[in-house]
Short mmCIF file of C-alpha atoms and ligand atoms in Angstrom, two decimals:
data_model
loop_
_atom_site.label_atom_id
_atom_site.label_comp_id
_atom_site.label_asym_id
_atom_site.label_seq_id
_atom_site.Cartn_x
_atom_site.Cartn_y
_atom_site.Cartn_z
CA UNK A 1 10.44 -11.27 -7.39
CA UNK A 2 10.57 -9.79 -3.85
CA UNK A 3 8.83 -7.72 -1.93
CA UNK A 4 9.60 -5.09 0.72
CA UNK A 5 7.33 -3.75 3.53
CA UNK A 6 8.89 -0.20 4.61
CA UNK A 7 5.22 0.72 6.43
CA UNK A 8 2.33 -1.28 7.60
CA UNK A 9 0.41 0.65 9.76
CA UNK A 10 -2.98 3.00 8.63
CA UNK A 11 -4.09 6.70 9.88
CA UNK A 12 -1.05 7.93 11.38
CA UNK A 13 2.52 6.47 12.83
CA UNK A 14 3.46 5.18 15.67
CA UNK A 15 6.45 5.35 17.89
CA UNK A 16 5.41 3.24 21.27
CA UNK A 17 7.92 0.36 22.08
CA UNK A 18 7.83 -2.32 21.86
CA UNK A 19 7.41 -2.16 18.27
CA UNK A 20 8.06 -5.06 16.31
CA UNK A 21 5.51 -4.26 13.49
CA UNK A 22 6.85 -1.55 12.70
CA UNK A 23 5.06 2.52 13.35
CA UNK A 24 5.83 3.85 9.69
CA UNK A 25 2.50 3.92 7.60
CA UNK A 26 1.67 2.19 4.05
CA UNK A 27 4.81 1.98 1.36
CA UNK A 28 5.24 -1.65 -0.26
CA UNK A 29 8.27 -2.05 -2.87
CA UNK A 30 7.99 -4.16 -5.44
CA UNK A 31 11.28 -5.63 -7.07
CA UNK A 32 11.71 -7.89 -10.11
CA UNK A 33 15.28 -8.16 -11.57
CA UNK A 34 16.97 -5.07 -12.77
CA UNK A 35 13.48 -3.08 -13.92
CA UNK A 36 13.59 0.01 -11.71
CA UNK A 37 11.21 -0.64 -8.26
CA UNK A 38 7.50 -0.54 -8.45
CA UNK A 39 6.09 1.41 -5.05
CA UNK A 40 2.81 1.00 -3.82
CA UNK A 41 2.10 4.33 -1.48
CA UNK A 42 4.26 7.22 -0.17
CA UNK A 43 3.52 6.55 3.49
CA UNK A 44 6.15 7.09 5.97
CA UNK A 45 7.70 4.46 5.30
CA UNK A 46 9.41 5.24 1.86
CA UNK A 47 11.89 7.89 4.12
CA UNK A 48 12.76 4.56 5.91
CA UNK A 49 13.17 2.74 2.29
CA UNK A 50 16.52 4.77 1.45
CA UNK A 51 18.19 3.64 4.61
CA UNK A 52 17.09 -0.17 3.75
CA UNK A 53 20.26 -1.78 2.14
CA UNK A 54 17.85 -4.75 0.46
CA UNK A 55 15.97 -1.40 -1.21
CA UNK A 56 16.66 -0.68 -4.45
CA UNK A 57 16.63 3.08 -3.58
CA UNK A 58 19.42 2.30 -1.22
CA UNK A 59 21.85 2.59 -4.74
CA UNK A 60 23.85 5.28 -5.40
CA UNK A 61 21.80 5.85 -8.80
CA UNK A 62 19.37 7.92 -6.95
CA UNK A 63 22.02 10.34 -5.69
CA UNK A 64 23.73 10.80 -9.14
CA UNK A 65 20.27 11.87 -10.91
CA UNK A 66 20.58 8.12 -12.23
CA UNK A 67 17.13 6.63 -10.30
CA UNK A 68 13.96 5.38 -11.71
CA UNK A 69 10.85 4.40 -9.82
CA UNK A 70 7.45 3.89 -10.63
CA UNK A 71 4.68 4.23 -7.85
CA UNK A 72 1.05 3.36 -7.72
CA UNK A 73 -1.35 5.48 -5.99
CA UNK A 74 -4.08 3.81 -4.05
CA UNK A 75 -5.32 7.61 -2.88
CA UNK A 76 -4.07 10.61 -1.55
CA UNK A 77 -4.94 10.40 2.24
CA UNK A 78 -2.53 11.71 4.36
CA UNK A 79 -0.97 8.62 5.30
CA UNK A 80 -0.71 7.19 2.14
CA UNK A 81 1.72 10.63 0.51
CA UNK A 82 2.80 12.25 3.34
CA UNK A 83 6.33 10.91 2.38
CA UNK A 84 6.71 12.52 -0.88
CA UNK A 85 7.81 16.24 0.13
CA UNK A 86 10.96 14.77 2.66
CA UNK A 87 12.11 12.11 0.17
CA UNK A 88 15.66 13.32 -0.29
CA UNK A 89 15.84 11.42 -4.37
CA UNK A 90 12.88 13.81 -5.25
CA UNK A 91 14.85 16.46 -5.12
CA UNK A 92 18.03 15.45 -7.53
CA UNK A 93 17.69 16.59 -11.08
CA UNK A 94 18.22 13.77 -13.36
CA UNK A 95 15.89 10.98 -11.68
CA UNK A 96 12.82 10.21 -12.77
CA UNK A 97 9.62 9.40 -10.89
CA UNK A 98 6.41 8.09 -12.64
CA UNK A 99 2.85 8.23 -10.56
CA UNK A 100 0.54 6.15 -11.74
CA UNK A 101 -3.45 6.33 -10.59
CA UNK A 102 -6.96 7.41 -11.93
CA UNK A 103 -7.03 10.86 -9.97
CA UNK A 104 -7.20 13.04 -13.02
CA UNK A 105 -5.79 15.94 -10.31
CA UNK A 106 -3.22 13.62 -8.87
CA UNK A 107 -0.46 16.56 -9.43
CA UNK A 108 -2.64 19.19 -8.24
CA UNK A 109 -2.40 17.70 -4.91
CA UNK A 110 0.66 16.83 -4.58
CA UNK A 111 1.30 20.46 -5.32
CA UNK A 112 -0.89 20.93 -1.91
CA UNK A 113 1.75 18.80 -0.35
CA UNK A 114 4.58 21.32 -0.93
CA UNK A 115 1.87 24.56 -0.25
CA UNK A 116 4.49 27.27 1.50
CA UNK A 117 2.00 26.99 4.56
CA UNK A 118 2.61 23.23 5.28
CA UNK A 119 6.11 23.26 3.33
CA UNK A 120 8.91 24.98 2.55
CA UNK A 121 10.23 23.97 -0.53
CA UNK A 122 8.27 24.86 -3.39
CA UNK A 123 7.02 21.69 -5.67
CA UNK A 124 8.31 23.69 -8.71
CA UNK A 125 11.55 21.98 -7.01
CA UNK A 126 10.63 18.69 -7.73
CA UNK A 127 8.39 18.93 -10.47
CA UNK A 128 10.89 17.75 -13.37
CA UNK A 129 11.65 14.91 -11.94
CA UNK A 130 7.31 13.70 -11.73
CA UNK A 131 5.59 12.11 -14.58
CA UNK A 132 2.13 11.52 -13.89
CA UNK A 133 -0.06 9.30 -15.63
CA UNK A 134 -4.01 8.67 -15.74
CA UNK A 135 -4.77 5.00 -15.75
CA UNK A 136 -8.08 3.67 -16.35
CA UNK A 137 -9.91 1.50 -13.92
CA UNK A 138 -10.45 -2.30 -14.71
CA UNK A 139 -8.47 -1.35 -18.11
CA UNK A 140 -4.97 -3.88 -17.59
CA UNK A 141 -1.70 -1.46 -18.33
CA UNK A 142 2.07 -1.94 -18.71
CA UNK A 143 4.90 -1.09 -16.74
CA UNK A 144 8.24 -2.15 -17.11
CA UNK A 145 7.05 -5.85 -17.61
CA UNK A 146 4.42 -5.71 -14.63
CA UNK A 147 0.89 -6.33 -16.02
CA UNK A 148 -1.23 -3.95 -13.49
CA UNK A 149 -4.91 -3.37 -12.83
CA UNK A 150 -6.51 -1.21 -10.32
CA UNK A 151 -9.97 -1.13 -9.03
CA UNK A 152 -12.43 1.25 -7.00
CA UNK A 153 -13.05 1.07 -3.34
CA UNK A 154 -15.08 1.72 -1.04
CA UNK A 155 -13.74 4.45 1.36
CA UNK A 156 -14.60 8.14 2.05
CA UNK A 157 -12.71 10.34 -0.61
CA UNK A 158 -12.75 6.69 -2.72
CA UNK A 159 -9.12 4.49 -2.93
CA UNK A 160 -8.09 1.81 -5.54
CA UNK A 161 -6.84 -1.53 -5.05
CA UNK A 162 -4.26 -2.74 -7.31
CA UNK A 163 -3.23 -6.30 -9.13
CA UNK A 164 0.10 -6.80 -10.31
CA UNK A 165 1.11 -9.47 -12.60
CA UNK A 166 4.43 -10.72 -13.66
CA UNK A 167 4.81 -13.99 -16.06
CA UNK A 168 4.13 -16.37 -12.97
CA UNK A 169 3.03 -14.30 -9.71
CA UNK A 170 0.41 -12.10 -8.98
CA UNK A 171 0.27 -9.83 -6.10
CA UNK A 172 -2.51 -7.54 -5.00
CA UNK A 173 -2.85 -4.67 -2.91
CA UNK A 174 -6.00 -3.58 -1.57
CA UNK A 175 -5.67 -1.42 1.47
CA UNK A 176 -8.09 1.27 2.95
CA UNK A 177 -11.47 -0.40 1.93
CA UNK A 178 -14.51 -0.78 3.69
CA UNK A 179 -15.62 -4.63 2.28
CA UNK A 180 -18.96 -4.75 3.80
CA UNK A 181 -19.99 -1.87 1.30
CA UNK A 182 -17.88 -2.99 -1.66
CA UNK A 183 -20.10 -3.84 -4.65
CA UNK A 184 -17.55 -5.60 -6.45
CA UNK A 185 -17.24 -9.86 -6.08
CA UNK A 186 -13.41 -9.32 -5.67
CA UNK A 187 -12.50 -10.77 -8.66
CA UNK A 188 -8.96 -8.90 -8.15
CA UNK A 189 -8.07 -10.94 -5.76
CA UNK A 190 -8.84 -14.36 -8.27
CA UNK A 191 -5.82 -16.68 -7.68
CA UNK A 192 -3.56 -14.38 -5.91
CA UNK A 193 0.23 -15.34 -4.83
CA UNK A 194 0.23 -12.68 -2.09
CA UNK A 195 -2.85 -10.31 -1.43
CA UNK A 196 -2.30 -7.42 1.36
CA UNK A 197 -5.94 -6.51 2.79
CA UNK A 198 -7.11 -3.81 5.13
CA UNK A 199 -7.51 -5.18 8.79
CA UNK A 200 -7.55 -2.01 10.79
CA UNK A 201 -9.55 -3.14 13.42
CA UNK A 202 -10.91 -5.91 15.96
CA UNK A 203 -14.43 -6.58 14.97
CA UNK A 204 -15.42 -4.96 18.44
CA UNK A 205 -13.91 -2.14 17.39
CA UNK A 206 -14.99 -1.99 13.71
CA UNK A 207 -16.39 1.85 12.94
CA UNK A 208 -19.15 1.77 9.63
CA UNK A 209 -18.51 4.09 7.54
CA UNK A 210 -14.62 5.14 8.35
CA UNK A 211 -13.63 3.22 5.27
CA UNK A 212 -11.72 0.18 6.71
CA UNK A 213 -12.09 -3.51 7.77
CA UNK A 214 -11.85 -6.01 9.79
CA UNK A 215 -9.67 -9.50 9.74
CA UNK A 216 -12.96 -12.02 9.08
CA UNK A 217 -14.28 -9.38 6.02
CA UNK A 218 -10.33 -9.64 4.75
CA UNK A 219 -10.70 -13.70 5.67
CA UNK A 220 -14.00 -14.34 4.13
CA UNK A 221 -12.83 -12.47 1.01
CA UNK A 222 -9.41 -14.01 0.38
CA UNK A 223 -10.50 -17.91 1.18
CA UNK A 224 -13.09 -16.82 -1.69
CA UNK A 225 -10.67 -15.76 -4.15
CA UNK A 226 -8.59 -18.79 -3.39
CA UNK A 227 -5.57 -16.27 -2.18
CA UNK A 228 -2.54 -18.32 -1.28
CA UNK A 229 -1.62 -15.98 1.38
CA UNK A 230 -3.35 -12.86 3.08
CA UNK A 231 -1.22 -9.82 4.96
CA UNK A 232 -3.86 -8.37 7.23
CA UNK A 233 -2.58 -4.84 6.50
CA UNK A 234 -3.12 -0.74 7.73
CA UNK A 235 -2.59 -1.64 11.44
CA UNK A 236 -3.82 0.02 13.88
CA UNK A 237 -1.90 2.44 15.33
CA UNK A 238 -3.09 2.53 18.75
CA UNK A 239 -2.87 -1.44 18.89
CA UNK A 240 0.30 -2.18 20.83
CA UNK A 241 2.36 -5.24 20.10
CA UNK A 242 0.86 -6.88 21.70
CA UNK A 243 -3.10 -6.40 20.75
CA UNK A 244 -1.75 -6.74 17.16
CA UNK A 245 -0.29 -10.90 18.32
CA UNK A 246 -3.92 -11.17 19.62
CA UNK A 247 -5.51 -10.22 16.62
CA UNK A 248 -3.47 -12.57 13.73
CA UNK A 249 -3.86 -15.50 16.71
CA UNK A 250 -7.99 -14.47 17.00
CA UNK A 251 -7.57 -14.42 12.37
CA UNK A 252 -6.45 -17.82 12.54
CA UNK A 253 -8.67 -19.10 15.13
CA UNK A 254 -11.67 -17.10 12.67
CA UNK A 255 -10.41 -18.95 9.67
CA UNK A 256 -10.07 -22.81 11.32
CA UNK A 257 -13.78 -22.18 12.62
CA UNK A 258 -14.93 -20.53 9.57
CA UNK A 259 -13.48 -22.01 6.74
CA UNK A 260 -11.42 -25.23 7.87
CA UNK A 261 -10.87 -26.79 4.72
CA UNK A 262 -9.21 -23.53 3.14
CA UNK A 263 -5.31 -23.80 2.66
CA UNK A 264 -5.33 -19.78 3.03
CA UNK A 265 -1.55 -18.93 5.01
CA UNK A 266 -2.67 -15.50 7.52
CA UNK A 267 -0.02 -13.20 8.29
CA UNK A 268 -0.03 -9.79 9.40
CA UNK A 269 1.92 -7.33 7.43
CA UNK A 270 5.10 -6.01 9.09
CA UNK A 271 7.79 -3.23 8.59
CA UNK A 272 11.05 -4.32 7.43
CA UNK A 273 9.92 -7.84 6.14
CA UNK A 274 11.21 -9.12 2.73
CA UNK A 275 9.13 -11.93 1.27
CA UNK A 276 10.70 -14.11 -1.89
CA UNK A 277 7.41 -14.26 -4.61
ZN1 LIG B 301 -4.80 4.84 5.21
ZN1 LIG B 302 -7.49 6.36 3.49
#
């Protein structure tokens, strides 16, 4: 199994140089043998997944009307869909692209997305080639051989996080959330291979209520659910480089003090990286 980070930062993108996280925001492939990719997100960062030769959207399938993909919705800020209307494989007749989520209205707002005032094409355009379907939260579901689970978040508008299983790896997802008003004891996170969490700010900078975290809530949280490794993810974008080197180096220095006996393996997430599950 691999995985692909085409966008890593939250809120908005981000074009100042040097840039060597990456400025496209949140869209994480997910590819296991020849089942068709599974997408977490429509951030900017799926536009940059068709010119990425290790993406499976990269084939010619998705130019003939040939393409599959399956994506998970975690929610429908701006940031997290904005992709969708300029993704060129929308727009061929023949492929097919299934939305998964709990937002009974998912397709109503994408149809905002392609609204003649922010859009020109219309979304009756695209619309044979969407499937939507309504998942259920905490209720384990099929697709194409992933086992996947989502669960609520805290975070203003509400996002879910999302476990996916295969046969031997389990990966989790859980970006946008505010963890110092999650109810939940994170059992999603239980035993995970690779878990992205929300680290948008320094804990200086940390804003209650704006529905995001900080690196020791994403810490504390994976060392708990005995997470193998942690991507602090939705990076700032007004961090530069080089803020962003002095936040994973102030993580690990957080998680020798705090928890020193924890084999947890701190990373921050970055576009364009390809990790082997
Ligand atoms: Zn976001
Ligand atoms: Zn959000």
């Amino acid at each position: 199994m691999k995985l692909l980070i085409h966008g890593a930062r939250g809120s908005f993108t981000t074009n100042s140089a040097p840039n060597n996280f990456g400025g496209h925001t949140t869209c994480i492939e997910i590819q296991n043998g020849d089942t068709p990719p599974l997408i977490i997100d429509a951030g900017t960062g799926l536009g940059e997944a068709i010119r990425n030769k290790h993406s499976l959207f990269y084939s010619s399938a998705y130019i003939k009307g040939d393409g599959q993909a399956n994506f998970l919705v975690t929610h429908t800020h701006w940031d997290h869909v904005i992709a969708l209307p300029t993704f060129a494989p929308l727009f061929v007749p023949g492929n097919e692209f299934h939305f998964y989520s709990p937002f009974e209205d998912l397709e109503d707002r994408f149809r905002v997305l392609f609204d003649k005032r922010f859009f020109p094409v219309p979304y009756d355009t695209v619309k044979p080639q969407l499937h939507f379907h309504t998942i259920k939260e905490e209720e384990e579901f099929e697709i194409d051989g992933y086992k996947v689970t989502c669960f609520e978040q805290y975070h203003p508008g509400t996002s879910y996080r999302y476990r996916v299983e295969t046969k031997s790896k389990i990966i989790v997802v859980a970006t946008d959330v505010e963890i110092t008003k999650e109810k939940q004891d994170w059992k999603s996170l239980k035993g995970a291979d690779i878990a992205f969490i929300d680290a948008h700010y320094f804990p200086e900078d940390f804003k209650p209520g704006f529905g995001h975290s900080h690196f020791q809530h994403a810490i504390d949280h994976a060392v708990k659910a005995e997470v193998a490794k942690l991507l602090l993810c939705h990076l700032n974008p007004e961090y530069s480089d080089k803020q962003l080197e002095i936040q994973l180096q102030r993580a690990l220095k957080y998680l020798k003090k705090e928890h020193s006996d924890s084999p947890l393996i701190v990373e921050m997430a970055c576009q364009g990286q390809i990790i082997d599950v």
